[in-house]
Amino acid sequence: MAERTPSAEPPETRRALAALALAQFICSFAGSNMNVMINDISRDLDTTVQGVQVAITVFLLVMAALMIPGGKLTDRYGRKRCFLTGLVVYAVGALLSAAAPGLGVLILGNSILEGVGTALLIPPVYILTTLMFTDLTARARAFGIIMALGGIGAAAGPLIGGLITTGISWRAAFVFQALVIAVIVMLSRRIEDPLPPDPDRSFDAGGAILSAVGLVLVVMGILAADNSLWLTVVLLALGVLVLVWFLRSARAKEARGEEPLLSLSLFRNRTSNLGLVTQNVQWLMLMGTSFTVAAYLQVVRHYDAIETGVVFTAATLGLLATSLVAARLAARRSQRTLIMTGFVAADAGVVVLIVLVAAFSSGWAFVPGLLLIGLGLGVMLTPSVNVVQSSFPEQRQGEISGLSRSVSNLGSSFGTAIAGTILVSGLTTGAYAAAMITLAVIGLLGLAAAARLPKTDTEPAGCPPGTSTTTHP
């Protein structure tokens, strides 16, 4: 049977894919556009660079902490209902942020409500895409569009945010988000949920609390590093203990025949585990680089919001160039090859950023490195998602989607927290280099994980014979 081209897809499918891709775009945009507003927000709300860093990190952390529960709720209440509910909560948070009189309200609107909304709406994006596109190449094309919009949202967030902030106000950037949400709601009206909801499906509230508390403690421990090393050690230790408690509780529930928040059997798939590691590191590098470069440009080099955003255009172009040919690349190269190539390019970009920025004072010194990082991330974002989602059958898409998005957003949190903490502890050339070197080392860990992926793409575990999602060109 001939493969459909994008133009041959039914209008309803194209409209649904547009809504899902726009949703990923706006959530990624929200995670990075505040990076160019650091000076404007800190002056307007009478706070500090560290205060804005906390707001950004908490937003990413709330997403990561609630993404697994969000994925499980899709099974109980339906993917479309959770998607639309998340959009509404997100829009309320965006409008509250636009009117924020102080940092506390900004954290409530942006970090909490937008974070909760994102945790509800993002798992359905990946579940619906996986269910709507069953062929590996078609799915790679769909994920390529979604990840391209997500990557562009993260990379172009500084440019779009800079234009809006300079031309109007940083508050208008949140109004922009609410307007995009309104467009997504309109496009989503005719989305059909391929799987019916199961209202009787149990929900592990205790597990949701334990997992969220554990992740919050770990990231807060990283954020505390520039204030108190002892506090960092205590928070990290408590976070690890709570997460161990969560895993033991999940194991006990499974032994009793109950359904835990996160089935530990998900971690028995070696390919998926490696894919999750690569996802975490990719977003860690992207968000860590975005915060570090944006803060350095504004605080040390005294660039304004739009100048900072223009510099990031290089990363946006790189992501756009490679993400949009994801399907073509997937048909010619294995997912392992693409992910490894992406890490090599991204790590090379970080090295170039360190060397050129130290040697030249011009903003052009940032362009080659950011371009390489964008190209590398664009190559590997889609195959990393595809290798994880395609490792499980339809019945487990709710679980693995929530886990996958949680791991990715946790990477974003770690990137901002780790690189940001190193940077704000001493905004000097040395601190900038230290933050970027840390990101490069972590990138090598991602490359090592990618090298252990299967050399050839395989069908999802647990699929009945004849239902493989893998195609061979």
PDB file of N, CA and C in Angstrom, residues 17 20 79 122-136 138-140 142-143 146 194-195 385-398 400-401 404-405 460 463 467 469:
ATOM      1  N   LEU A  17      -3.338  17.461  13.596  1.00  0.00           N
ATOM      2  CA  LEU A  17      -1.881  17.532  13.719  1.00  0.00           C
ATOM      3  C   LEU A  17      -1.423  18.971  13.927  1.00  0.00           C
ATOM      4  N   LEU A  20      -2.038  19.813  17.588  1.00  0.00           N
ATOM      5  CA  LEU A  20      -1.086  19.144  18.472  1.00  0.00           C
ATOM      6  C   LEU A  20       0.299  19.787  18.369  1.00  0.00           C
ATOM      7  N   ARG A  79      -8.249  11.398  26.201  1.00  0.00           N
ATOM      8  CA  ARG A  79      -7.150  12.239  25.765  1.00  0.00           C
ATOM      9  C   ARG A  79      -7.617  13.633  25.340  1.00  0.00           C
ATOM     10  N   ILE A 122       0.099  18.039  27.282  1.00  0.00           N
ATOM     11  CA  ILE A 122       1.187  17.481  26.486  1.00  0.00           C
ATOM     12  C   ILE A 122       1.115  15.958  26.319  1.00  0.00           C
ATOM     13  N   PRO A 123       0.833  15.144  27.366  1.00  0.00           N
ATOM     14  CA  PRO A 123       0.724  13.697  27.122  1.00  0.00           C
ATOM     15  C   PRO A 123      -0.266  13.343  26.014  1.00  0.00           C
ATOM     16  N   PRO A 124      -1.462  13.967  25.952  1.00  0.00           N
ATOM     17  CA  PRO A 124      -2.366  13.656  24.838  1.00  0.00           C
ATOM     18  C   PRO A 124      -1.781  13.964  23.469  1.00  0.00           C
ATOM     19  N   VAL A 125      -0.905  14.970  23.391  1.00  0.00           N
ATOM     20  CA  VAL A 125      -0.279  15.286  22.097  1.00  0.00           C
ATOM     21  C   VAL A 125       0.451  14.064  21.555  1.00  0.00           C
ATOM     22  N   TYR A 126       1.226  13.408  22.406  1.00  0.00           N
ATOM     23  CA  TYR A 126       2.046  12.288  21.960  1.00  0.00           C
ATOM     24  C   TYR A 126       1.240  10.995  21.863  1.00  0.00           C
ATOM     25  N   ILE A 127       0.259  10.834  22.736  1.00  0.00           N
ATOM     26  CA  ILE A 127      -0.591   9.638  22.650  1.00  0.00           C
ATOM     27  C   ILE A 127      -1.415   9.681  21.367  1.00  0.00           C
ATOM     28  N   LEU A 128      -2.069  10.802  21.102  1.00  0.00           N
ATOM     29  CA  LEU A 128      -2.909  10.928  19.910  1.00  0.00           C
ATOM     30  C   LEU A 128      -2.091  10.772  18.625  1.00  0.00           C
ATOM     31  N   THR A 129      -0.889  11.334  18.621  1.00  0.00           N
ATOM     32  CA  THR A 129      -0.037  11.208  17.432  1.00  0.00           C
ATOM     33  C   THR A 129       0.349   9.758  17.200  1.00  0.00           C
ATOM     34  N   THR A 130       0.712   9.054  18.271  1.00  0.00           N
ATOM     35  CA  THR A 130       1.095   7.654  18.148  1.00  0.00           C
ATOM     36  C   THR A 130      -0.070   6.809  17.654  1.00  0.00           C
ATOM     37  N   LEU A 131      -1.272   7.095  18.123  1.00  0.00           N
ATOM     38  CA  LEU A 131      -2.445   6.313  17.736  1.00  0.00           C
ATOM     39  C   LEU A 131      -2.948   6.674  16.341  1.00  0.00           C
ATOM     40  N   MET A 132      -2.793   7.922  15.946  1.00  0.00           N
ATOM     41  CA  MET A 132      -3.286   8.367  14.640  1.00  0.00           C
ATOM     42  C   MET A 132      -2.382   7.933  13.490  1.00  0.00           C
ATOM     43  N   PHE A 133      -1.082   7.786  13.761  1.00  0.00           N
ATOM     44  CA  PHE A 133      -0.119   7.429  12.716  1.00  0.00           C
ATOM     45  C   PHE A 133       0.551   6.114  13.112  1.00  0.00           C
ATOM     46  N   THR A 134       0.179   5.023  12.456  1.00  0.00           N
ATOM     47  CA  THR A 134       0.652   3.693  12.858  1.00  0.00           C
ATOM     48  C   THR A 134       1.897   3.238  12.102  1.00  0.00           C
ATOM     49  N   ASP A 135       2.133   3.795  10.928  1.00  0.00           N
ATOM     50  CA  ASP A 135       3.325   3.452  10.165  1.00  0.00           C
ATOM     51  C   ASP A 135       4.520   4.252  10.686  1.00  0.00           C
ATOM     52  N   LEU A 136       5.692   3.609  10.798  1.00  0.00           N
ATOM     53  CA  LEU A 136       6.851   4.269  11.395  1.00  0.00           C
ATOM     54  C   LEU A 136       7.249   5.538  10.647  1.00  0.00           C
ATOM     55  N   ALA A 138       5.316   7.407   8.607  1.00  0.00           N
ATOM     56  CA  ALA A 138       4.264   8.414   8.779  1.00  0.00           C
ATOM     57  C   ALA A 138       4.316   9.009  10.179  1.00  0.00           C
ATOM     58  N   ARG A 139       4.580   8.146  11.158  1.00  0.00           N
ATOM     59  CA  ARG A 139       4.674   8.636  12.532  1.00  0.00           C
ATOM     60  C   ARG A 139       5.895   9.535  12.695  1.00  0.00           C
ATOM     61  N   ALA A 140       6.996   9.156  12.048  1.00  0.00           N
ATOM     62  CA  ALA A 140       8.196   9.999  12.117  1.00  0.00           C
ATOM     63  C   ALA A 140       7.926  11.361  11.505  1.00  0.00           C
ATOM     64  N   ALA A 142       4.964  12.864  11.358  1.00  0.00           N
ATOM     65  CA  ALA A 142       4.095  13.602  12.289  1.00  0.00           C
ATOM     66  C   ALA A 142       4.881  14.109  13.495  1.00  0.00           C
ATOM     67  N   PHE A 143       5.706  13.221  14.082  1.00  0.00           N
ATOM     68  CA  PHE A 143       6.528  13.641  15.216  1.00  0.00           C
ATOM     69  C   PHE A 143       7.551  14.681  14.778  1.00  0.00           C
ATOM     70  N   ILE A 146       5.753  17.929  14.913  1.00  0.00           N
ATOM     71  CA  ILE A 146       5.521  18.324  16.309  1.00  0.00           C
ATOM     72  C   ILE A 146       6.816  18.740  16.983  1.00  0.00           C
ATOM     73  N   PRO A 194      -9.033   8.166  19.544  1.00  0.00           N
ATOM     74  CA  PRO A 194      -9.065   6.794  19.003  1.00  0.00           C
ATOM     75  C   PRO A 194      -9.422   5.735  20.042  1.00  0.00           C
ATOM     76  N   LEU A 195      -9.144   6.012  21.320  1.00  0.00           N
ATOM     77  CA  LEU A 195      -9.453   5.061  22.374  1.00  0.00           C
ATOM     78  C   LEU A 195     -10.477   5.665  23.331  1.00  0.00           C
ATOM     79  N   VAL A 385      12.027  10.590  20.519  1.00  0.00           N
ATOM     80  CA  VAL A 385      10.624  10.405  20.897  1.00  0.00           C
ATOM     81  C   VAL A 385      10.070   9.149  20.249  1.00  0.00           C
ATOM     82  N   ASN A 386      10.366   8.961  18.978  1.00  0.00           N
ATOM     83  CA  ASN A 386       9.825   7.830  18.232  1.00  0.00           C
ATOM     84  C   ASN A 386      10.306   6.498  18.788  1.00  0.00           C
ATOM     85  N   VAL A 387      11.580   6.435  19.183  1.00  0.00           N
ATOM     86  CA  VAL A 387      12.121   5.174  19.676  1.00  0.00           C
ATOM     87  C   VAL A 387      11.468   4.780  21.001  1.00  0.00           C
ATOM     88  N   VAL A 388      11.074   5.757  21.803  1.00  0.00           N
ATOM     89  CA  VAL A 388      10.409   5.470  23.071  1.00  0.00           C
ATOM     90  C   VAL A 388       8.942   5.109  22.852  1.00  0.00           C
ATOM     91  N   GLN A 389       8.214   5.973  22.141  1.00  0.00           N
ATOM     92  CA  GLN A 389       6.779   5.738  21.934  1.00  0.00           C
ATOM     93  C   GLN A 389       6.535   4.436  21.174  1.00  0.00           C
ATOM     94  N   SER A 390       7.400   4.118  20.225  1.00  0.00           N
ATOM     95  CA  SER A 390       7.201   2.927  19.393  1.00  0.00           C
ATOM     96  C   SER A 390       7.663   1.648  20.079  1.00  0.00           C
ATOM     97  N   SER A 391       8.149   1.744  21.293  1.00  0.00           N
ATOM     98  CA  SER A 391       8.598   0.564  22.023  1.00  0.00           C
ATOM     99  C   SER A 391       7.462  -0.125  22.774  1.00  0.00           C
ATOM    100  N   PHE A 392       6.264   0.497  22.742  1.00  0.00           N
ATOM    101  CA  PHE A 392       5.137  -0.031  23.510  1.00  0.00           C
ATOM    102  C   PHE A 392       3.866  -0.072  22.664  1.00  0.00           C
ATOM    103  N   PRO A 393       2.968  -1.016  22.963  1.00  0.00           N
ATOM    104  CA  PRO A 393       1.708  -1.121  22.219  1.00  0.00           C
ATOM    105  C   PRO A 393       0.729  -0.027  22.619  1.00  0.00           C
ATOM    106  N   GLU A 394      -0.412   0.025  21.933  1.00  0.00           N
ATOM    107  CA  GLU A 394      -1.395   1.081  22.144  1.00  0.00           C
ATOM    108  C   GLU A 394      -1.858   1.169  23.599  1.00  0.00           C
ATOM    109  N   GLN A 395      -2.058   0.011  24.242  1.00  0.00           N
ATOM    110  CA  GLN A 395      -2.614   0.012  25.600  1.00  0.00           C
ATOM    111  C   GLN A 395      -1.732   0.728  26.609  1.00  0.00           C
ATOM    112  N   ARG A 396      -0.461   0.886  26.297  1.00  0.00           N
ATOM    113  CA  ARG A 396       0.476   1.476  27.253  1.00  0.00           C
ATOM    114  C   ARG A 396       0.918   2.880  26.859  1.00  0.00           C
ATOM    115  N   GLN A 397       0.268   3.454  25.852  1.00  0.00           N
ATOM    116  CA  GLN A 397       0.691   4.768  25.378  1.00  0.00           C
ATOM    117  C   GLN A 397       0.480   5.855  26.421  1.00  0.00           C
ATOM    118  N   GLY A 398      -0.593   5.747  27.245  1.00  0.00           N
ATOM    119  CA  GLY A 398      -0.826   6.744  28.293  1.00  0.00           C
ATOM    120  C   GLY A 398       0.314   6.778  29.291  1.00  0.00           C
ATOM    121  N   ILE A 400       3.523   5.475  28.951  1.00  0.00           N
ATOM    122  CA  ILE A 400       4.843   5.819  28.434  1.00  0.00           C
ATOM    123  C   ILE A 400       4.896   7.266  27.972  1.00  0.00           C
ATOM    124  N   SER A 401       3.769   7.809  27.495  1.00  0.00           N
ATOM    125  CA  SER A 401       3.779   9.218  27.079  1.00  0.00           C
ATOM    126  C   SER A 401       4.009  10.126  28.273  1.00  0.00           C
ATOM    127  N   SER A 404       7.636   9.698  29.324  1.00  0.00           N
ATOM    128  CA  SER A 404       8.526  10.309  28.337  1.00  0.00           C
ATOM    129  C   SER A 404       8.560  11.829  28.472  1.00  0.00           C
ATOM    130  N   ARG A 405       7.388  12.442  28.555  1.00  0.00           N
ATOM    131  CA  ARG A 405       7.331  13.910  28.679  1.00  0.00           C
ATOM    132  C   ARG A 405       7.872  14.367  30.033  1.00  0.00           C
ATOM    133  N   PRO A 460       7.311  -2.321  18.124  1.00  0.00           N
ATOM    134  CA  PRO A 460       6.970  -2.112  19.511  1.00  0.00           C
ATOM    135  C   PRO A 460       6.832  -3.413  20.270  1.00  0.00           C
ATOM    136  N   CYS A 463       3.416  -5.925  20.559  1.00  0.00           N
ATOM    137  CA  CYS A 463       2.487  -5.797  19.436  1.00  0.00           C
ATOM    138  C   CYS A 463       2.163  -7.180  18.893  1.00  0.00           C
ATOM    139  N   THR A 467       1.421  -6.334  13.204  1.00  0.00           N
ATOM    140  CA  THR A 467       1.047  -4.953  13.502  1.00  0.00           C
ATOM    141  C   THR A 467       2.256  -4.090  13.728  1.00  0.00           C
ATOM    142  N   THR A 469       5.033  -1.352  13.549  1.00  0.00           N
ATOM    143  CA  THR A 469       5.020   0.016  13.064  1.00  0.00           C
ATOM    144  C   THR A 469       6.271   0.344  12.273  1.00  0.00           C
TER     145      THR A 469
END
